[in-house]
One Martini backbone bead per residue (centre of mass of N, CA, C, O) as a GRO file, in nm:
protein
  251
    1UNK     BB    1   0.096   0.037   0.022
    2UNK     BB    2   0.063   0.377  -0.049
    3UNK     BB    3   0.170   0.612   0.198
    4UNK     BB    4   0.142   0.865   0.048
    5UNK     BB    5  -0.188   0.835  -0.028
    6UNK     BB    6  -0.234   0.836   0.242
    7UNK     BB    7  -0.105   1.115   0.360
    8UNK     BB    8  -0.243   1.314   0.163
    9UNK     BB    9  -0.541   1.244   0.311
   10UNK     BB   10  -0.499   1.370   0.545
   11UNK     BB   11  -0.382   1.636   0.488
   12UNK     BB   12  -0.675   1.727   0.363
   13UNK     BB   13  -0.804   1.798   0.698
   14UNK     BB   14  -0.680   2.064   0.752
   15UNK     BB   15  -0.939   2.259   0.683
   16UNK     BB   16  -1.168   2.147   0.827
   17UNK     BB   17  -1.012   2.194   1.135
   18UNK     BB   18  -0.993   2.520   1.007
   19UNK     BB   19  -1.292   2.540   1.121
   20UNK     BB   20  -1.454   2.715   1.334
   21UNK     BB   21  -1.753   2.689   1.283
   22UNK     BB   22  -1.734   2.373   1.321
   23UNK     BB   23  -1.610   2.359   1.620
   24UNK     BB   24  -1.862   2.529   1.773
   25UNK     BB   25  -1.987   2.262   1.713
   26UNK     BB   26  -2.132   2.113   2.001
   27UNK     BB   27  -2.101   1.795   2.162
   28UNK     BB   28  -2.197   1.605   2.478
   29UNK     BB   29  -2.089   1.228   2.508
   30UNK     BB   30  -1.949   1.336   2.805
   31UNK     BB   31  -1.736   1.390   3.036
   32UNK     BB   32  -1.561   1.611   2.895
   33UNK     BB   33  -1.686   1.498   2.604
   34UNK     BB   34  -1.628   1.545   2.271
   35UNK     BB   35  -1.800   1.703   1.993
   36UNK     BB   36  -1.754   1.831   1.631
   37UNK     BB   37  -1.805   1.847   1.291
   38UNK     BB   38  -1.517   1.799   1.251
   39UNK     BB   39  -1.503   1.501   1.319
   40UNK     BB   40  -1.732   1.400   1.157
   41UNK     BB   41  -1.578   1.529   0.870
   42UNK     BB   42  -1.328   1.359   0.870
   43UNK     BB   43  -1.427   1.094   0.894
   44UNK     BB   44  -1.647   1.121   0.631
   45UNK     BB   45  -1.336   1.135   0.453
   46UNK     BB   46  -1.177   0.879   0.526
   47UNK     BB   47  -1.351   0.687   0.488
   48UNK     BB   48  -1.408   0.671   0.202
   49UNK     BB   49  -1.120   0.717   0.077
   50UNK     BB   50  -1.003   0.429   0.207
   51UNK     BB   51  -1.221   0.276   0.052
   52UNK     BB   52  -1.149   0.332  -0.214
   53UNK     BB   53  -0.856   0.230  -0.174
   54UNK     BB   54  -0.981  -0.032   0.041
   55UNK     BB   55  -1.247  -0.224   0.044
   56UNK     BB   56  -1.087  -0.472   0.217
   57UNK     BB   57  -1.101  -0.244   0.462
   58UNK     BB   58  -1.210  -0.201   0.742
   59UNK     BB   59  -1.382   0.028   1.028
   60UNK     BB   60  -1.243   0.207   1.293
   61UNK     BB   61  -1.388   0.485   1.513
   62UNK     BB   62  -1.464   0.696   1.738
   63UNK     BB   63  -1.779   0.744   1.644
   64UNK     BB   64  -1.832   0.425   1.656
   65UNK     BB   65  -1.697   0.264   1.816
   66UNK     BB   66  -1.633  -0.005   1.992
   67UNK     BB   67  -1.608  -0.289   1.789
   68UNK     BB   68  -1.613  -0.559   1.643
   69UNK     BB   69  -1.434  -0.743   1.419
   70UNK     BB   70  -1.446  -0.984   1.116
   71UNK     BB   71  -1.096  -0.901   1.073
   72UNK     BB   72  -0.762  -0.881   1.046
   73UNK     BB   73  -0.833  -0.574   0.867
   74UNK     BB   74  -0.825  -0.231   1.011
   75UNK     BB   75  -0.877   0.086   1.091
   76UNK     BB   76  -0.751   0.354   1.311
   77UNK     BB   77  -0.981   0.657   1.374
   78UNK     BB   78  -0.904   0.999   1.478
   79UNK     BB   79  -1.014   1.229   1.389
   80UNK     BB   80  -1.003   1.442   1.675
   81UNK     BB   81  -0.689   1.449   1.882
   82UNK     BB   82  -0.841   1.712   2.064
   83UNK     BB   83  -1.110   1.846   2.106
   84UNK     BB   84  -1.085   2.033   2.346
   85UNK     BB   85  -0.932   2.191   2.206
   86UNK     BB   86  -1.061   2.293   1.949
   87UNK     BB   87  -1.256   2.438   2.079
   88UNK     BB   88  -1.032   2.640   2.242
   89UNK     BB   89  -0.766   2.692   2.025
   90UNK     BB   90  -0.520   2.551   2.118
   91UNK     BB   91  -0.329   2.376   1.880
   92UNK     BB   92  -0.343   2.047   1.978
   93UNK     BB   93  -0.421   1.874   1.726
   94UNK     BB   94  -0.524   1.534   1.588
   95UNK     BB   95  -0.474   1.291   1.350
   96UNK     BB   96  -0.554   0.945   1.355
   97UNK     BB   97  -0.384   0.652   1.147
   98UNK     BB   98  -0.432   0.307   1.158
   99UNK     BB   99  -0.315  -0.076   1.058
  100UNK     BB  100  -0.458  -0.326   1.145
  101UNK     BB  101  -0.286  -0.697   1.123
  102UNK     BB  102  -0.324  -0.928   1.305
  103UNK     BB  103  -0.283  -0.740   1.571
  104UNK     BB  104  -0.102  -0.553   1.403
  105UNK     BB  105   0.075  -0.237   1.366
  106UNK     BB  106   0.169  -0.106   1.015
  107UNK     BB  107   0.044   0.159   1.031
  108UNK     BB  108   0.129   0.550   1.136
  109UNK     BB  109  -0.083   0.848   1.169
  110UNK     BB  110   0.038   1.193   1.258
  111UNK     BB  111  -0.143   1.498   1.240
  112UNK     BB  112  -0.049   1.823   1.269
  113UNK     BB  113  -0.180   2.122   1.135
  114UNK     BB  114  -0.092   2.357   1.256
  115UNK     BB  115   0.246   2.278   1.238
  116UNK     BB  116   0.302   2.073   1.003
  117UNK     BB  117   0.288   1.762   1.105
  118UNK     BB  118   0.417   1.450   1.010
  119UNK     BB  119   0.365   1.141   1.126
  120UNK     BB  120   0.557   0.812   1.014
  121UNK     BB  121   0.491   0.454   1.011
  122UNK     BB  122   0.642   0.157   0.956
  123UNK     BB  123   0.688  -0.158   0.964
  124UNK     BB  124   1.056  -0.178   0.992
  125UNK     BB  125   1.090   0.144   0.862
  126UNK     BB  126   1.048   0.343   1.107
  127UNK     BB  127   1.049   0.729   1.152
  128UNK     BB  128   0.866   1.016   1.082
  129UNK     BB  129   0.912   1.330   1.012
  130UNK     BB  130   0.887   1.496   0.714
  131UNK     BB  131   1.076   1.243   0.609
  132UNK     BB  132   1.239   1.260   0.837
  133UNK     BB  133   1.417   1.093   1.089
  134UNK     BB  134   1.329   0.936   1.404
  135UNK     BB  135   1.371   0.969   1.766
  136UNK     BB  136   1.459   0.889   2.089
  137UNK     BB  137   1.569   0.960   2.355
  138UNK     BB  138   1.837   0.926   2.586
  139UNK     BB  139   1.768   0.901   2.818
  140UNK     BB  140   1.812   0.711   3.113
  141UNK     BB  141   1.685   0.900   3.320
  142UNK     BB  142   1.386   1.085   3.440
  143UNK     BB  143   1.584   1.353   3.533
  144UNK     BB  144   1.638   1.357   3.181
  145UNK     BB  145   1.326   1.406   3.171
  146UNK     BB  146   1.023   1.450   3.016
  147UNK     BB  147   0.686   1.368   3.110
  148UNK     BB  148   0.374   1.276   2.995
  149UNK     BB  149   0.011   1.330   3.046
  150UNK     BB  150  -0.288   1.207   3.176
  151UNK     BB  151  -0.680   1.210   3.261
  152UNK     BB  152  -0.826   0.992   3.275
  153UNK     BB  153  -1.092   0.928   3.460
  154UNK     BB  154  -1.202   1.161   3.681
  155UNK     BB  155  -1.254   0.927   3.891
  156UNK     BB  156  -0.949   0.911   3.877
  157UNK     BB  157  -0.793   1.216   3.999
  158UNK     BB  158  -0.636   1.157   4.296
  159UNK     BB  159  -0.462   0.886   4.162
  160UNK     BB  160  -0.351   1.005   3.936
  161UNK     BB  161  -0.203   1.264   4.051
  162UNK     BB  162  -0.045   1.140   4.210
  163UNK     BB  163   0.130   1.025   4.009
  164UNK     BB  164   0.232   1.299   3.911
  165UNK     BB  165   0.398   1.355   4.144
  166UNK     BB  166   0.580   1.093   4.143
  167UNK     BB  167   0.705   1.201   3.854
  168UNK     BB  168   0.804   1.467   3.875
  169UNK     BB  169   0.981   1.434   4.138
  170UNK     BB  170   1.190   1.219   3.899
  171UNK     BB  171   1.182   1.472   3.713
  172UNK     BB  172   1.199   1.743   3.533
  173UNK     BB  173   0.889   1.693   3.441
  174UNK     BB  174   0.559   1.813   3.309
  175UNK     BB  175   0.304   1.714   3.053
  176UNK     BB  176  -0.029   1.845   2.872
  177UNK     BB  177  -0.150   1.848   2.576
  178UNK     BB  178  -0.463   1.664   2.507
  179UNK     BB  179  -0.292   1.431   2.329
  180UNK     BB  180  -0.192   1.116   2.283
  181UNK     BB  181  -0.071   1.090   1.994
  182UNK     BB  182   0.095   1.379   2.021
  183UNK     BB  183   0.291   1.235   2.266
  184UNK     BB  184   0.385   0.984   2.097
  185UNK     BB  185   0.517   1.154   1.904
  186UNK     BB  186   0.719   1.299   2.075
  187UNK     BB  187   0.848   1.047   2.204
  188UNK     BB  188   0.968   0.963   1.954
  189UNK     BB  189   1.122   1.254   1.859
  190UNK     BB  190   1.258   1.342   2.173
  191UNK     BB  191   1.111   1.578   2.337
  192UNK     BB  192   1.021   1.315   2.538
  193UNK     BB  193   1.051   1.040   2.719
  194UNK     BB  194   0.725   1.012   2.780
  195UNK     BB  195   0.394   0.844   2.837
  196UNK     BB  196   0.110   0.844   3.021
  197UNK     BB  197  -0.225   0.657   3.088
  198UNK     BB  198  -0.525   0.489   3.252
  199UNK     BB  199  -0.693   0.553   2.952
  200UNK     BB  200  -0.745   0.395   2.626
  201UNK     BB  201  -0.809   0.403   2.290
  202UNK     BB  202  -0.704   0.317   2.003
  203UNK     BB  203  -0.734   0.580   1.875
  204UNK     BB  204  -0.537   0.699   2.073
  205UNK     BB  205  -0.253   0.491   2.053
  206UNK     BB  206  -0.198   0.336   1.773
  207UNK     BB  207  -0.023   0.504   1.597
  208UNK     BB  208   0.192   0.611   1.852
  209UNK     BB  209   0.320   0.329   1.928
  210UNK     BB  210   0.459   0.317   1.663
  211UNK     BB  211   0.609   0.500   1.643
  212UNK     BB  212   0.785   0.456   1.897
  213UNK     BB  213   0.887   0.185   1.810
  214UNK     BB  214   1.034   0.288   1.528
  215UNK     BB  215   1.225   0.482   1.766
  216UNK     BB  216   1.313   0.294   1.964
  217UNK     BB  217   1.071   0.252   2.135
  218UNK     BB  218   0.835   0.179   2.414
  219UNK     BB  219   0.518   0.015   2.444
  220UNK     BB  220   0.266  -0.027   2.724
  221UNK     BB  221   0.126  -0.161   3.002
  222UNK     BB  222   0.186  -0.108   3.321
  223UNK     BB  223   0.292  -0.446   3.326
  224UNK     BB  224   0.472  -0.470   3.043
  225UNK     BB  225   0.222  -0.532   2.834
  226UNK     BB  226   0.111  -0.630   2.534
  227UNK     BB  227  -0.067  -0.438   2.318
  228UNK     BB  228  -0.443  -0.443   2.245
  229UNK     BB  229  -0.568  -0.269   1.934
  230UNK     BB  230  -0.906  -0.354   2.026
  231UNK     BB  231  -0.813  -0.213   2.309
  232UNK     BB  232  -0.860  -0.098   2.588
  233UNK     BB  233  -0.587   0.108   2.808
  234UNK     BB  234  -0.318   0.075   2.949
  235UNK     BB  235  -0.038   0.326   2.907
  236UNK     BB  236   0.295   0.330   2.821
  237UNK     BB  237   0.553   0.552   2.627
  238UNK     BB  238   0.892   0.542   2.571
  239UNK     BB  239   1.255   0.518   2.556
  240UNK     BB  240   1.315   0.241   2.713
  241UNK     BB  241   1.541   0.347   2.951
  242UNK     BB  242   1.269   0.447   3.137
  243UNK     BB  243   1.032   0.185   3.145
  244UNK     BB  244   1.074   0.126   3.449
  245UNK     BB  245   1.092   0.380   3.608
  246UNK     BB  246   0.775   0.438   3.561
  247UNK     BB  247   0.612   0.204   3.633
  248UNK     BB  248   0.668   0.208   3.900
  249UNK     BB  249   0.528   0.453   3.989
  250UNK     BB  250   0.204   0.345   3.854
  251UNK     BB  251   0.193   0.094   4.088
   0.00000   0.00000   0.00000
């Protein structure tokens, strides 16, 4: 499959991403949770283009929630990852686009509209930002690195922060883009060190896995084990050097 013209149809929902006036139409979904206009049309943009593209992978994305596949083959995508962001023009938001084949991710775009930075990965072949190869931090321990963090689960604030404290203290900084894959994609390029959730939806998390496994980098769950890309879960991904002692604070 030719990831290049995977990549110009992310990149043509620029234009969508950038209508202020469909952002404005907002619906919430739960709590804290927000759809808008633009989710909705990125994504019946996107699902049609690569149904066009290859008519025998199914789709699995946001909007239509979780659901069985029947099939080994299949897209998974977040038309808009950071929509509260998007809400409040606060411009950390990204289209996230992975191919799931036999429970495997073999291909993950994250594409920053804002600042024009395409994330692209396949697998066994690298990591790429705009086409340049990246890689993840060299940091060796927490104290030389930034770790970003995720808020999912509002019932578990407390414990939560607690948590986020623990990182803090260990790390020289903490930072909450409020975009999962955002976050993992910082990762792959060496931005910062790390970042962890204790509850993501594969669309929040499959294309940015990728991302950072092919930089060089490890994606688990808290206990360290290999995540299943048809479910949701506890994520952590770092540059493998410091992937023990983030799950240490986090369990």
């Amino acid at each position: 499959m030719n990831i290049q013209r995977i990549i110009s149809l992310v990149k043509e929902t620029q234009g969508i991403i950038g209508n202020r006036e469909m952002a404005a139409h907002v619906r919430e979904k739960g709590v804290a949770d927000y759809v808008t206009q633009v989710d909705i049309a990125v994504q019946d943009f996107l699902q049609k283009a690569l149904y066009a593209l290859a008519p025998d992978i199914q789709f699995l994305g946001e909007e239509t929630g979780l659901q069985r596949m029947d099939t080994g083959n299949y897209w998974i995508l977040d038309p808009v990852d950071g929509t509260t962001n998007l809400v409040h023009d606060y411009q950390h938001s990204v289209v996230s686009l992975a191919l799931c084949c036999q429970k495997e991710i073999v291909l993950g775009i994250v594409y920053d509209p804002f600042h024009d930075e395409l994330f692209s990965a396949v697998k066994g072949e690298g990591s790429f930002l705009n086409g340049k190869p990246i890689h993840v931090s060299s940091a060796r321990k927490l104290s030389e690195t930034i770790i970003g963090i995720g808020t999912a689960k509002r019932e578990l604030a407390q414990e939560n922060f607690a948590r986020f404290l623990k990182v803090y203290e260990h790390s020289q900084d903490i930072r909450r883009l409020g975009s999962a894959a955002l976050e993992l994609a910082y990762t792959a390029c060496g931005r910062q060190g790390g970042y962890f959730e204790v509850y993501l939806n594969p669309w929040d998390y499959a294309a940015g896995m990728l991302l950072v496994q092919e930089a060089g980098g490890k994606v688990s769950d808290w206990n360290g084990r290999k995540l299943d890309p048809a479910q949701g879960s506890q994520v952590a991904g770092t540059n493998g050097l410091v992937h023990e002692e983030l799950l240490k604070l986090l369990l």
